DNA sequence: CTGAAAGCGCTTACAG
DNA sequence: CTGAAAGCGCTTACAG
């Protein structure tokens, strides 16, 4: 438990200046092969590792990226966090993680903490009403990738799924299965301006049949529990409901459970379409028909966009829109 | 996008020394109320935030904890990460996360990266054969909480579930349901020395009926796929198998799927007990009987143990063993 | 090819 | 109650 070796220690051991050791550590060139060899040997012997904290203090780069999520226990999230962490590490970066529970105050706290620790950039699943925060940090120079929302500001890039198309696909699938009395379960954590899947769904219904097709909307937590509650609400609005589009797969699963509990069969009486395509959806009975969002793709695009932003901060860029697809299984 | 305000800027604005500003920022006392008020006002006006990087360089404390996991996509993990992150934030710390895929080389890389970034401590789900690494970092002064394994070293504390008891409970449950031809599916990522649940299971069988009760063991990946393969292997070893204890719930779900695919009914023909109690287990059909591991409790204990270690490094402590319970549902 | 000096933004003894 | 000085472990101009 002695002190860790420093650049200075290595220099002393070899008999060169710290500047020279710094050169070889960072592969800058400008030293003889012998010098290099001796320095490397000393580094090995002293187990020298560059102190990233000291380096960060000068360079303003800490080799870290921050991931700001809503809630790690949302099954949509882990694969994403894993992918981002993986990509970041390939670039020599370490990942911070913090969740906000969609609360803007907690998001502010998280951003402040990340900023004070000199993160190179952040990937954010924005909390409710937090665009101003993000714009502000972007202006102050923090590279930000926003997922699933549009914000225009310096140093901010956006990556999103084509959720309107997802809603449309769900509607078409339900319609072609002969469903005519539809309900959608939206999420309380999703502000009106971000309800793209719902809008796509309703738009497709309208296109299909003028505005004569009724559609009721319920709001719920984005959980299985929420889905159960949402189903009850939908039913109270439209007792002869025969098709449901759910905010996500968890909600869809909740809706199916509530349907079963009320004596209705899925898909015979009520067809259900989810969104996300989490692993569980293939294992439940009936297996869930859903809109697949490719999380691996999202991880890659988000990290790529972030590195882009870090390398060329000035340049503005277009939002990246990721395609979605409908996966037909048993529930619809 | 100007430069951020520093202690020096605040001092200049108020007309005091940086030392004085530092005092009020850190609530050290030793300043007049008026000075304090003026400093606070200047901080507000300049939007001053302490630079944690600079602070860390001196104090050797960065206000960060590292979580080193196997794989975020293991459904056991997210709730844990969420809990740890939550507790850490309550203590003013930010969480690093990296996964190792149970690969010791990747774990070494992760630990090196965390160490170079001056983490205050780490919570580790150890990769295969990586005790030496952990012992080494402990000796060098890194506070480490090891989950689910026993390692004796300075600065290392251990938190584990009572897995032998879990195995015992599973065996007793299966026995009392009249099962006599048992199989266990173990995980390839779990080294022999860490197979406590399996040992507990076999021990209970032996106690119950001398050593006449046969039990076959298969090895598989800790996934649904793995469970399917494990079931096939078990069946080839013992065609009239009637009870299975699986490494975790994912494996149990895989085994149930394979059983159904082979025309066997669960639990009538084969009873299945899992381990972990992930959310999915309550939603599949039949609902899974399993050994519940309380992840919230684990998060709390791990973070508490880490803070203990940070506050009183010298002191050795006993491993913390967390109780487990069997949750009887439909599969056994 | 190599090094002396300054400094990143703080805290830590120490003196008054 | 307050401040001048040194230094954490590096990198960044700059000079030779």
XYZ file of C-alpha atoms (C1' of nucleotides) in Angstrom:
696
model
C 0.000 0.000 0.000
C 2.830 2.404 -0.850
C 2.228 5.447 -2.911
C 1.558 4.760 -6.599
C 4.443 5.519 -8.965
C 4.247 8.828 -10.822
C 5.725 10.141 -14.008
C 8.326 11.783 -11.830
C 9.301 8.481 -10.233
C 9.752 6.863 -13.612
C 11.815 9.809 -14.819
C 14.012 9.652 -11.752
C 14.619 5.957 -12.174
C 15.621 6.286 -15.834
C 17.474 9.569 -15.437
C 15.416 11.608 -17.886
C 12.933 14.417 -17.407
C 9.244 13.817 -16.737
C 8.590 15.468 -20.076
C 10.344 12.641 -21.842
C 8.453 9.975 -19.950
C 5.234 11.778 -20.821
C 6.259 11.614 -24.471
C 6.655 7.882 -24.522
C 3.558 7.255 -22.424
C 1.510 9.184 -24.956
C 3.352 7.875 -28.018
C 4.189 11.392 -29.085
C 7.450 10.503 -30.757
C 10.578 12.595 -30.376
C 12.777 10.211 -28.408
C 15.432 7.683 -29.289
C 14.587 3.989 -29.370
C 16.905 3.361 -26.436
C 15.280 6.030 -24.319
C 11.929 4.549 -25.124
C 13.059 1.092 -24.138
C 14.486 2.243 -20.825
C 11.382 4.234 -19.990
C 9.122 1.327 -20.823
C 11.191 -0.962 -18.631
C 10.950 1.450 -15.710
C 7.207 1.798 -16.212
C 6.858 -1.949 -16.075
C 9.058 -2.291 -13.030
C 7.380 0.470 -11.059
C 3.929 -0.602 -12.265
C 3.356 2.946 -13.357
C -0.160 3.841 -14.582
C -1.043 7.337 -15.740
C -3.293 9.133 -13.299
C -6.382 9.970 -15.330
C -7.502 12.520 -12.781
C -4.379 14.632 -13.201
C -4.578 14.289 -16.935
C -8.229 15.293 -16.948
C -7.513 18.419 -14.940
C -5.388 19.765 -17.776
C -6.957 18.317 -20.884
C -10.572 18.728 -19.760
C -11.098 15.214 -21.012
C -11.616 12.508 -18.452
C -12.154 9.570 -20.768
C -15.647 9.065 -19.407
C -19.141 9.173 -20.846
C -22.273 9.548 -18.783
C -25.450 7.618 -19.368
C -28.543 9.295 -17.958
C -31.481 6.920 -17.967
C -34.987 6.853 -16.681
C -34.887 3.605 -14.787
C -32.553 0.676 -15.050
C -35.321 -1.743 -14.155
C -37.179 -0.946 -17.342
C -36.311 -4.058 -19.354
C -35.689 -1.908 -22.394
C -32.720 -0.344 -20.706
C -30.131 -2.933 -19.714
C -29.243 -4.076 -23.224
C -28.792 -0.457 -24.124
C -26.582 0.294 -21.155
C -24.575 -2.799 -21.927
C -24.141 -1.788 -25.558
C -23.165 1.771 -24.736
C -20.744 0.669 -22.097
C -19.213 -1.781 -24.545
C -18.778 0.765 -27.325
C -17.459 3.371 -24.961
C -14.859 0.984 -23.645
C -13.696 0.231 -27.146
C -12.917 3.930 -27.349
C -11.016 3.782 -24.070
C -13.784 5.428 -22.106
C -15.430 4.420 -18.876
C -19.142 4.863 -18.345
C -20.940 6.696 -15.591
C -24.519 5.703 -15.020
C -27.327 7.421 -13.201
C -31.071 7.165 -13.433
C -33.521 9.975 -13.002
C -36.861 8.256 -12.645
C -37.948 10.783 -15.278
C -37.727 13.534 -12.656
C -36.201 16.762 -14.014
C -34.751 17.726 -10.637
C -32.935 14.468 -10.363
C -31.769 14.852 -13.927
C -30.392 18.286 -13.092
C -28.517 16.831 -10.159
C -27.105 14.047 -12.296
C -25.999 16.394 -15.046
C -24.340 18.677 -12.538
C -22.486 15.776 -11.002
C -21.337 14.484 -14.384
C -20.279 17.924 -15.511
C -18.266 18.521 -12.344
C -16.477 15.258 -13.056
C -15.527 16.399 -16.530
C -17.365 13.779 -18.545
C -16.466 13.966 -22.206
C -20.129 13.716 -23.109
C -23.478 12.271 -22.089
C -26.222 10.158 -23.574
C -29.582 11.141 -22.143
C -33.056 9.657 -22.003
C -34.639 12.941 -21.100
C -36.815 13.383 -18.053
C -40.147 15.147 -18.373
C -39.854 18.847 -19.294
C -36.117 18.973 -19.279
C -35.293 20.384 -22.687
C -34.087 23.660 -21.208
C -31.578 21.898 -18.997
C -30.166 20.051 -21.950
C -30.019 23.148 -24.111
C -28.245 24.952 -21.314
C -25.570 22.302 -20.844
C -25.109 22.073 -24.589
C -24.408 25.790 -24.700
C -21.925 25.471 -21.886
C -20.028 23.012 -24.011
C -21.190 19.563 -22.959
C -21.639 17.168 -25.885
C -25.077 15.579 -25.483
C -26.881 12.860 -27.363
C -30.600 12.941 -26.699
C -32.491 9.714 -27.225
C -36.116 9.661 -28.231
C -36.679 13.393 -28.398
C -35.838 16.359 -30.595
C -33.843 19.229 -29.161
C -32.086 21.868 -31.232
C -29.049 23.325 -29.537
C -25.309 23.577 -29.886
C -23.498 20.378 -28.948
C -26.708 18.390 -28.965
C -27.437 15.513 -31.336
C -30.598 13.410 -31.445
C -31.168 9.730 -32.059
C -34.682 8.359 -32.218
C -36.755 5.455 -33.374
C -39.356 5.952 -36.045
C -42.164 5.640 -33.533
C -44.906 7.176 -35.725
C -44.204 4.366 -38.167
C -44.360 1.930 -35.259
C -47.840 3.196 -34.386
C -48.889 2.936 -37.998
C -47.651 -0.652 -38.272
C -49.526 -1.605 -35.121
C -52.756 -0.039 -36.438
C -52.466 -1.721 -39.817
C -51.817 -5.073 -38.220
C -54.825 -4.765 -35.947
C -57.034 -3.494 -38.767
C -56.073 -6.312 -41.077
C -57.012 -8.724 -38.295
C -60.492 -7.237 -38.442
C -60.306 -5.167 -35.274
C -62.385 -2.017 -35.276
C -62.769 -0.920 -31.660
C -59.341 0.159 -30.555
C -57.734 1.369 -27.375
C -54.274 2.693 -26.745
C -52.503 2.748 -23.416
C -50.108 5.662 -23.212
C -47.581 6.390 -20.471
C -47.761 9.051 -17.808
C -43.988 9.536 -18.074
C -44.310 10.451 -21.719
C -45.261 14.104 -22.260
C -47.797 14.907 -24.990
C -45.166 16.241 -27.366
C -43.375 12.934 -27.305
C -46.400 10.719 -28.018
C -45.323 9.773 -31.492
C -46.362 6.162 -31.427
C -49.856 7.131 -30.311
C -50.160 9.770 -33.021
C -48.972 7.333 -35.683
C -51.503 4.804 -34.500
C -54.436 7.191 -34.547
C -53.359 8.676 -37.873
C -53.366 5.237 -39.470
C -56.861 4.553 -38.135
C -58.089 7.820 -39.540
C -56.520 7.211 -42.929
C -58.012 3.746 -43.048
C -61.584 4.695 -42.419
C -62.195 8.403 -42.306
C -62.657 9.442 -38.697
C -65.368 6.954 -37.997
C -63.130 4.450 -36.256
C -63.354 5.074 -32.561
C -60.198 4.912 -30.458
C -59.963 5.444 -26.728
C -56.852 6.367 -24.827
C -55.807 5.544 -21.289
C -52.747 6.659 -19.354
C -50.723 4.427 -17.087
C -47.327 3.733 -15.579
C -45.064 1.970 -18.051
C -45.152 -1.261 -16.065
C -47.108 -4.517 -15.900
C -49.159 -3.032 -13.079
C -49.779 0.015 -15.197
C -50.956 -2.174 -18.046
C -53.471 -3.858 -15.791
C -54.836 -0.514 -14.675
C -54.794 0.822 -18.223
C -56.819 -2.132 -19.429
C -59.495 -1.476 -16.838
C -59.648 2.166 -17.813
C -59.925 1.323 -21.502
C -62.711 -1.134 -20.784
C -64.667 1.412 -18.824
C -64.437 3.753 -21.822
C -65.281 1.102 -24.403
C -66.744 -2.150 -23.090
C -66.604 -3.921 -26.471
C -62.944 -3.147 -27.092
C -61.264 -5.599 -29.470
C -57.769 -4.233 -30.092
C -55.065 -2.642 -27.925
C -51.834 -0.867 -28.732
C -49.707 -0.547 -25.599
C -46.976 1.949 -24.773
C -44.481 -0.845 -24.263
C -44.295 -4.600 -23.797
C -44.580 -4.439 -20.037
C -47.842 -2.527 -20.369
C -48.997 -4.987 -23.041
C -48.284 -7.899 -20.719
C -50.256 -6.197 -17.972
C -53.148 -5.644 -20.348
C -53.120 -9.310 -21.381
C -53.140 -10.414 -17.764
C -56.053 -8.147 -16.983
C -57.869 -9.387 -20.081
C -57.390 -12.987 -18.993
C -58.498 -12.140 -15.470
C -61.690 -10.614 -16.886
C -62.405 -13.816 -18.792
C -61.442 -12.511 -22.224
C -59.247 -14.475 -24.573
C -56.184 -12.974 -26.287
C -56.123 -12.692 -29.260
C -59.618 -14.069 -29.982
C -61.559 -11.471 -28.007
C -58.956 -8.789 -27.719
C -55.760 -8.504 -29.768
C -52.771 -6.808 -28.127
C -49.731 -5.193 -29.708
C -46.799 -3.991 -27.605
C -43.707 -1.944 -28.281
C -39.968 -2.578 -27.596
C -39.655 -6.335 -28.073
C -38.097 -7.188 -24.752
C -36.879 -10.725 -24.184
C -39.820 -11.623 -21.977
C -42.252 -11.042 -24.831
C -41.231 -14.244 -26.565
C -41.596 -16.302 -23.403
C -45.006 -15.344 -22.152
C -48.247 -16.986 -23.261
C -49.564 -15.925 -25.690
C -46.289 -14.663 -27.115
C -46.526 -10.939 -27.688
C -46.872 -9.278 -31.066
C -44.882 -6.098 -30.833
C -42.987 -3.267 -32.498
C -39.317 -4.146 -32.342
C -36.878 -1.379 -31.453
C -33.329 -2.457 -32.213
C -31.429 -1.606 -29.068
C -28.049 -2.718 -30.355
C -28.461 -0.310 -33.219
C -29.484 2.471 -30.860
C -26.395 1.911 -28.686
C -24.135 2.070 -31.685
C -25.725 5.143 -33.180
C -25.829 6.992 -29.878
C -22.167 6.383 -29.118
C -21.183 7.182 -32.702
C -23.139 10.429 -32.568
C -21.510 11.329 -29.279
C -18.002 10.761 -30.600
C -18.892 12.791 -33.641
C -19.983 15.622 -31.423
C -16.829 15.407 -29.341
C -14.598 15.430 -32.399
C -16.383 18.210 -34.244
C -18.412 20.262 -31.779
C -19.218 23.176 -34.078
C -20.988 21.252 -36.769
C -24.778 20.875 -36.600
C -26.305 17.606 -37.617
C -29.576 16.011 -38.563
C -31.402 13.760 -36.116
C -30.728 10.085 -36.698
C -33.977 8.175 -37.174
C -33.875 4.418 -36.666
C -36.300 2.093 -38.463
C -38.720 -0.137 -36.558
C -40.522 -3.321 -37.523
C -43.553 -5.259 -36.423
C -42.931 -8.747 -35.076
C -46.069 -10.832 -35.423
C -46.437 -13.483 -32.749
C -49.539 -14.778 -31.033
C -51.215 -11.916 -29.200
C -52.426 -10.155 -32.356
C -19.453 28.622 -23.628
C -17.034 30.746 -21.602
C -14.672 29.212 -19.129
C -16.341 27.890 -15.983
C -15.894 30.013 -12.874
C -13.212 28.880 -10.442
C -12.580 29.376 -6.768
C -10.171 32.075 -7.818
C -12.826 33.920 -9.808
C -15.184 33.882 -6.855
C -12.433 35.108 -4.561
C -11.561 37.924 -6.944
C -15.162 39.039 -7.174
C -15.648 39.146 -3.415
C -12.196 40.479 -2.618
C -11.080 37.617 -0.382
C -8.534 34.860 -0.819
C -9.357 31.547 -2.520
C -8.679 29.916 0.807
C -11.650 31.702 2.305
C -13.932 30.719 -0.531
C -12.783 27.142 -0.116
C -13.741 27.359 3.534
C -17.310 28.349 2.862
C -17.718 25.942 -0.028
C -16.719 23.098 2.259
C -18.553 24.419 5.311
C -15.358 24.407 7.301
C -16.297 27.329 9.488
C -13.853 30.055 10.400
C -15.366 33.000 8.573
C -17.732 35.807 9.500
C -21.387 35.583 8.563
C -20.997 38.569 6.256
C -18.079 37.009 4.424
C -20.086 33.864 4.011
C -23.031 35.739 2.623
C -20.935 37.640 0.112
C -19.146 34.493 -1.026
C -22.408 32.623 -1.442
C -23.808 35.482 -3.496
C -20.780 35.482 -5.768
C -20.995 31.722 -6.163
C -24.591 32.053 -7.199
C -23.910 34.874 -9.585
C -20.945 33.226 -11.273
C -22.663 29.840 -11.233
C -19.591 28.453 -9.556
C -19.427 24.650 -9.106
C -16.446 22.963 -7.459
C -14.361 21.038 -9.938
C -14.404 17.479 -8.629
C -11.438 16.540 -10.752
C -9.181 19.096 -9.107
C -10.481 18.134 -5.713
C -9.904 14.455 -6.406
C -6.328 15.064 -7.419
C -5.513 16.251 -3.930
C -7.860 14.315 -1.706
C -7.571 11.014 -3.592
C -11.330 10.822 -3.316
C -13.336 11.345 -6.435
C -16.810 10.796 -5.050
C -17.330 7.816 -7.334
C -17.982 4.131 -6.844
C -17.448 1.520 -9.493
C -19.808 -1.350 -10.156
C -18.179 -4.286 -11.900
C -20.781 -6.711 -13.172
C -20.896 -9.793 -15.307
C -23.533 -8.726 -17.749
C -26.174 -6.054 -17.537
C -28.573 -8.100 -19.637
C -28.825 -10.725 -16.927
C -32.236 -9.815 -15.475
C -30.865 -10.239 -11.989
C -28.604 -7.286 -12.493
C -30.555 -4.126 -13.321
C -32.446 -3.853 -10.057
C -29.140 -4.235 -8.300
C -27.423 -1.588 -10.365
C -30.367 0.688 -9.807
C -30.259 0.135 -6.069
C -26.535 0.657 -5.798
C -26.650 3.756 -7.927
C -29.455 5.089 -5.768
C -27.666 4.483 -2.487
C -24.421 5.837 -3.808
C -26.099 9.019 -4.917
C -27.574 9.495 -1.477
C -23.980 9.577 -0.288
C -23.086 12.136 -2.941
C -21.302 9.646 -5.119
C -21.639 8.932 -8.805
C -21.500 5.406 -10.138
C -19.220 3.975 -12.781
C -20.447 0.831 -14.444
C -18.623 -1.752 -16.501
C -19.356 -5.362 -17.288
C -16.804 -8.106 -17.683
C -18.748 -10.954 -19.272
C -17.111 -12.981 -16.475
C -13.786 -12.663 -18.301
C -10.861 -12.045 -15.916
C -8.910 -10.062 -18.513
C -11.783 -7.704 -19.038
C -12.188 -7.451 -15.296
C -8.515 -6.512 -14.985
C -8.961 -3.821 -17.596
C -12.030 -2.467 -15.843
C -10.344 -2.399 -12.455
C -7.320 -0.643 -13.888
C -9.517 1.965 -15.508
C -11.493 2.559 -12.313
C -8.338 2.747 -10.238
C -6.750 5.274 -12.579
C -9.871 7.373 -12.168
C -9.538 7.345 -8.403
C -12.768 5.576 -7.548
C -13.431 5.592 -3.833
C -14.298 1.912 -3.963
C -15.808 -0.836 -6.080
C -18.525 -3.439 -5.831
C -17.583 -6.517 -7.812
C -19.369 -9.570 -9.146
C -16.150 -11.447 -9.674
C -15.205 -12.951 -13.016
C -13.951 -16.512 -13.163
C -10.602 -17.072 -11.416
C -10.064 -13.488 -10.467
C -9.491 -13.677 -6.728
C -5.827 -12.757 -7.107
C -6.676 -9.568 -8.928
C -9.056 -8.537 -6.204
C -6.616 -9.395 -3.453
C -3.965 -7.370 -5.249
C -6.092 -4.251 -5.581
C -7.215 -4.600 -2.002
C -3.573 -4.595 -0.902
C -2.901 -1.519 -2.981
C -5.614 0.247 -1.037
C -8.777 -0.053 -3.088
C -11.881 -0.714 -0.972
C -13.677 -3.664 -2.556
C -16.974 -5.357 -1.837
C -17.130 -8.800 -3.382
C -20.579 -10.192 -4.076
C -21.299 -13.879 -4.055
C -17.802 -15.086 -3.243
C -15.421 -15.275 -0.306
C -12.077 -13.506 -0.503
C -9.869 -12.731 2.448
C -7.694 -9.682 1.944
C -7.125 -6.194 3.286
C -9.780 -3.713 2.153
C -12.038 -6.469 0.923
C -15.489 -7.207 2.337
C -17.886 -9.900 1.186
C -21.645 -9.976 0.813
C -23.385 -13.155 -0.222
C -26.700 -14.902 -0.302
C -27.193 -18.079 1.676
C -27.168 -20.175 -1.465
C -26.558 -23.531 0.235
C -29.795 -22.919 2.078
C -31.420 -22.037 -1.230
C -30.374 -25.374 -2.656
C -31.664 -27.124 0.437
C -35.038 -25.400 0.225
C -35.355 -26.364 -3.423
C -34.550 -29.993 -2.664
C -36.993 -30.173 0.221
C -39.744 -28.640 -1.857
C -39.191 -31.075 -4.692
C -38.951 -34.044 -2.316
C -42.125 -33.141 -0.520
C -43.857 -33.013 -3.893
C -42.860 -36.634 -4.326
C -40.040 -36.132 -6.777
C -37.247 -38.671 -6.608
C -35.309 -38.442 -9.883
C -33.613 -35.109 -9.839
C -31.457 -33.063 -12.149
C -29.637 -29.820 -11.574
C -28.543 -27.415 -14.251
C -25.422 -25.563 -13.198
C -23.744 -22.658 -14.998
C -20.529 -22.716 -16.945
C -19.714 -19.230 -15.656
C -19.802 -20.483 -12.098
C -16.528 -22.117 -11.032
C -16.736 -25.305 -8.907
C -15.741 -23.496 -5.732
C -18.704 -21.211 -6.083
C -21.362 -23.890 -6.620
C -23.036 -23.447 -3.293
C -26.615 -23.815 -4.401
C -25.792 -27.104 -6.124
C -23.984 -28.420 -3.065
C -26.840 -27.448 -0.798
C -29.274 -29.192 -3.088
C -27.306 -32.436 -3.273
C -26.597 -32.370 0.455
C -30.316 -32.150 1.205
C -31.034 -35.085 -1.078
C -28.380 -37.125 0.653
C -29.646 -36.268 4.107
C -33.177 -37.120 3.098
C -32.544 -40.581 1.806
C -29.024 -41.801 2.364
C -27.140 -41.611 -0.901
C -29.648 -43.619 -2.819
C -31.366 -40.695 -4.456
C -29.870 -40.198 -7.878
C -29.106 -36.691 -9.100
C -27.631 -35.781 -12.420
C -25.907 -32.519 -13.233
C -25.698 -30.597 -16.477
C -23.776 -27.428 -17.286
C -25.132 -24.619 -19.402
C -25.016 -20.916 -20.124
C -27.086 -18.955 -17.600
C -29.704 -18.070 -20.218
C -33.011 -19.378 -21.571
C -31.099 -20.993 -24.431
C -28.767 -22.553 -21.917
C -31.732 -23.932 -20.007
C -33.075 -25.586 -23.130
C -29.711 -27.224 -23.800
C -29.336 -28.161 -20.145
C -32.718 -29.868 -20.148
C -31.712 -31.984 -23.145
C -28.474 -32.980 -21.461
C -30.259 -33.900 -18.242
C -32.753 -35.998 -20.142
C -30.021 -37.906 -21.937
C -28.500 -38.703 -18.550
C -31.791 -39.650 -16.904
C -34.761 -40.213 -19.230
C -37.312 -40.504 -16.415
C -36.310 -37.257 -14.729
C -39.076 -35.727 -12.593
C -37.530 -32.726 -10.835
C -35.144 -29.938 -11.833
C -33.297 -27.301 -9.868
C -31.953 -24.631 -12.217
C -29.032 -22.252 -11.751
C -31.310 -19.267 -12.225
C -34.784 -18.363 -13.439
C -33.709 -17.862 -17.032
C -32.321 -21.380 -17.110
C -35.473 -22.662 -15.437
C -37.613 -20.973 -18.074
C -35.502 -22.559 -20.790
C -35.901 -25.950 -19.152
C -39.675 -25.510 -18.966
C -39.827 -24.565 -22.623
C -37.767 -27.577 -23.611
C -39.935 -29.782 -21.421
C -43.086 -28.488 -23.118
C -41.498 -28.932 -26.538
C -40.744 -32.573 -25.659
C -44.388 -33.134 -24.752
C -43.897 -33.163 -20.993
C -46.134 -31.213 -18.642
C -44.805 -28.911 -15.940
C -45.263 -29.549 -13.068
C -47.162 -32.809 -13.564
C -44.388 -34.695 -15.331
C -41.432 -32.572 -14.352
C -41.327 -30.014 -11.569
C -38.946 -27.075 -11.991
C -37.454 -24.757 -9.370
C -35.435 -21.702 -10.370
C -33.301 -19.210 -8.487
C -33.300 -15.373 -8.313
C -36.991 -14.530 -8.625
C -36.806 -12.165 -11.557
C -39.924 -10.286 -12.554
C -40.557 -12.486 -15.570
C -40.993 -15.531 -13.361
C -44.380 -14.388 -12.179
C -45.609 -13.693 -15.701
C -44.750 -16.878 -17.548
C -46.962 -19.944 -17.670
C -46.703 -21.904 -15.492
C -45.490 -19.279 -13.034
C -42.093 -20.260 -11.733
C -41.410 -21.624 -8.275
C -38.067 -20.190 -7.290
C -35.568 -19.218 -4.619
C -35.929 -15.508 -4.033
C -32.795 -13.440 -3.643
C -33.635 -10.019 -2.266
C -31.787 -7.647 -4.567
C -32.804 -4.503 -2.746
C -31.283 -5.915 0.384
C -28.132 -6.868 -1.478
C -27.753 -3.342 -2.875
C -28.123 -1.842 0.551
C -25.726 -4.213 2.233
C -23.113 -3.899 -0.484
C -23.111 -0.117 -0.409
C -23.141 -0.093 3.392
C -20.191 -2.494 3.479
C -18.312 -0.346 0.991
C -18.807 2.819 2.987
C -17.731 0.953 6.078
C -14.563 -0.083 4.335
C -13.893 3.441 3.127
C -14.406 4.908 6.583
C -12.399 2.308 8.485
C -10.025 0.582 6.093
C -7.893 -1.194 8.677
C -10.618 -3.179 10.340
C -11.339 -6.714 9.154
C -14.927 -7.846 9.020
C -17.072 -10.916 8.726
C -18.815 -11.750 5.459
C -22.425 -10.625 5.372
C -24.740 -13.523 4.581
C -28.221 -12.683 3.299
C -31.174 -15.013 3.879
C -33.097 -16.539 0.987
C -36.602 -17.933 0.731
C -38.538 -20.269 -1.490
C -41.468 -18.782 -3.384
C -43.910 -21.531 -4.322
C -45.840 -20.835 -7.505
C -46.975 -23.243 -10.182
C -43.946 -24.939 -11.702
C -43.176 -27.091 -8.661
C 16.167 14.277 -29.411
C 15.491 16.523 -24.668
C 14.251 19.510 -20.617
C 12.939 23.736 -17.438
C 8.971 26.302 -16.342
C 4.266 27.281 -15.795
C -0.176 25.893 -14.679
C -4.919 22.929 -14.663
C -8.312 24.090 -9.925
C -8.385 22.776 -6.029
C -6.736 21.441 -0.600
C -3.364 21.182 3.027
C -0.461 22.510 6.527
C 1.067 26.758 8.537
C 1.309 31.496 10.170
C -0.758 35.501 11.723
C -11.318 35.352 11.252
C -8.047 35.372 7.125
C -4.288 34.557 3.681
C 0.425 33.242 1.275
C 2.711 29.221 -0.192
C 3.269 24.676 -1.712
C 1.744 20.877 -4.177
C -1.626 16.841 -6.056
C 0.352 14.436 -11.111
C 0.066 15.458 -15.074
C 0.343 18.426 -20.074
C 1.388 22.504 -22.680
C 3.838 25.853 -24.944
C 8.586 27.059 -25.535
C 13.569 26.837 -25.979
C 17.613 24.540 -27.126
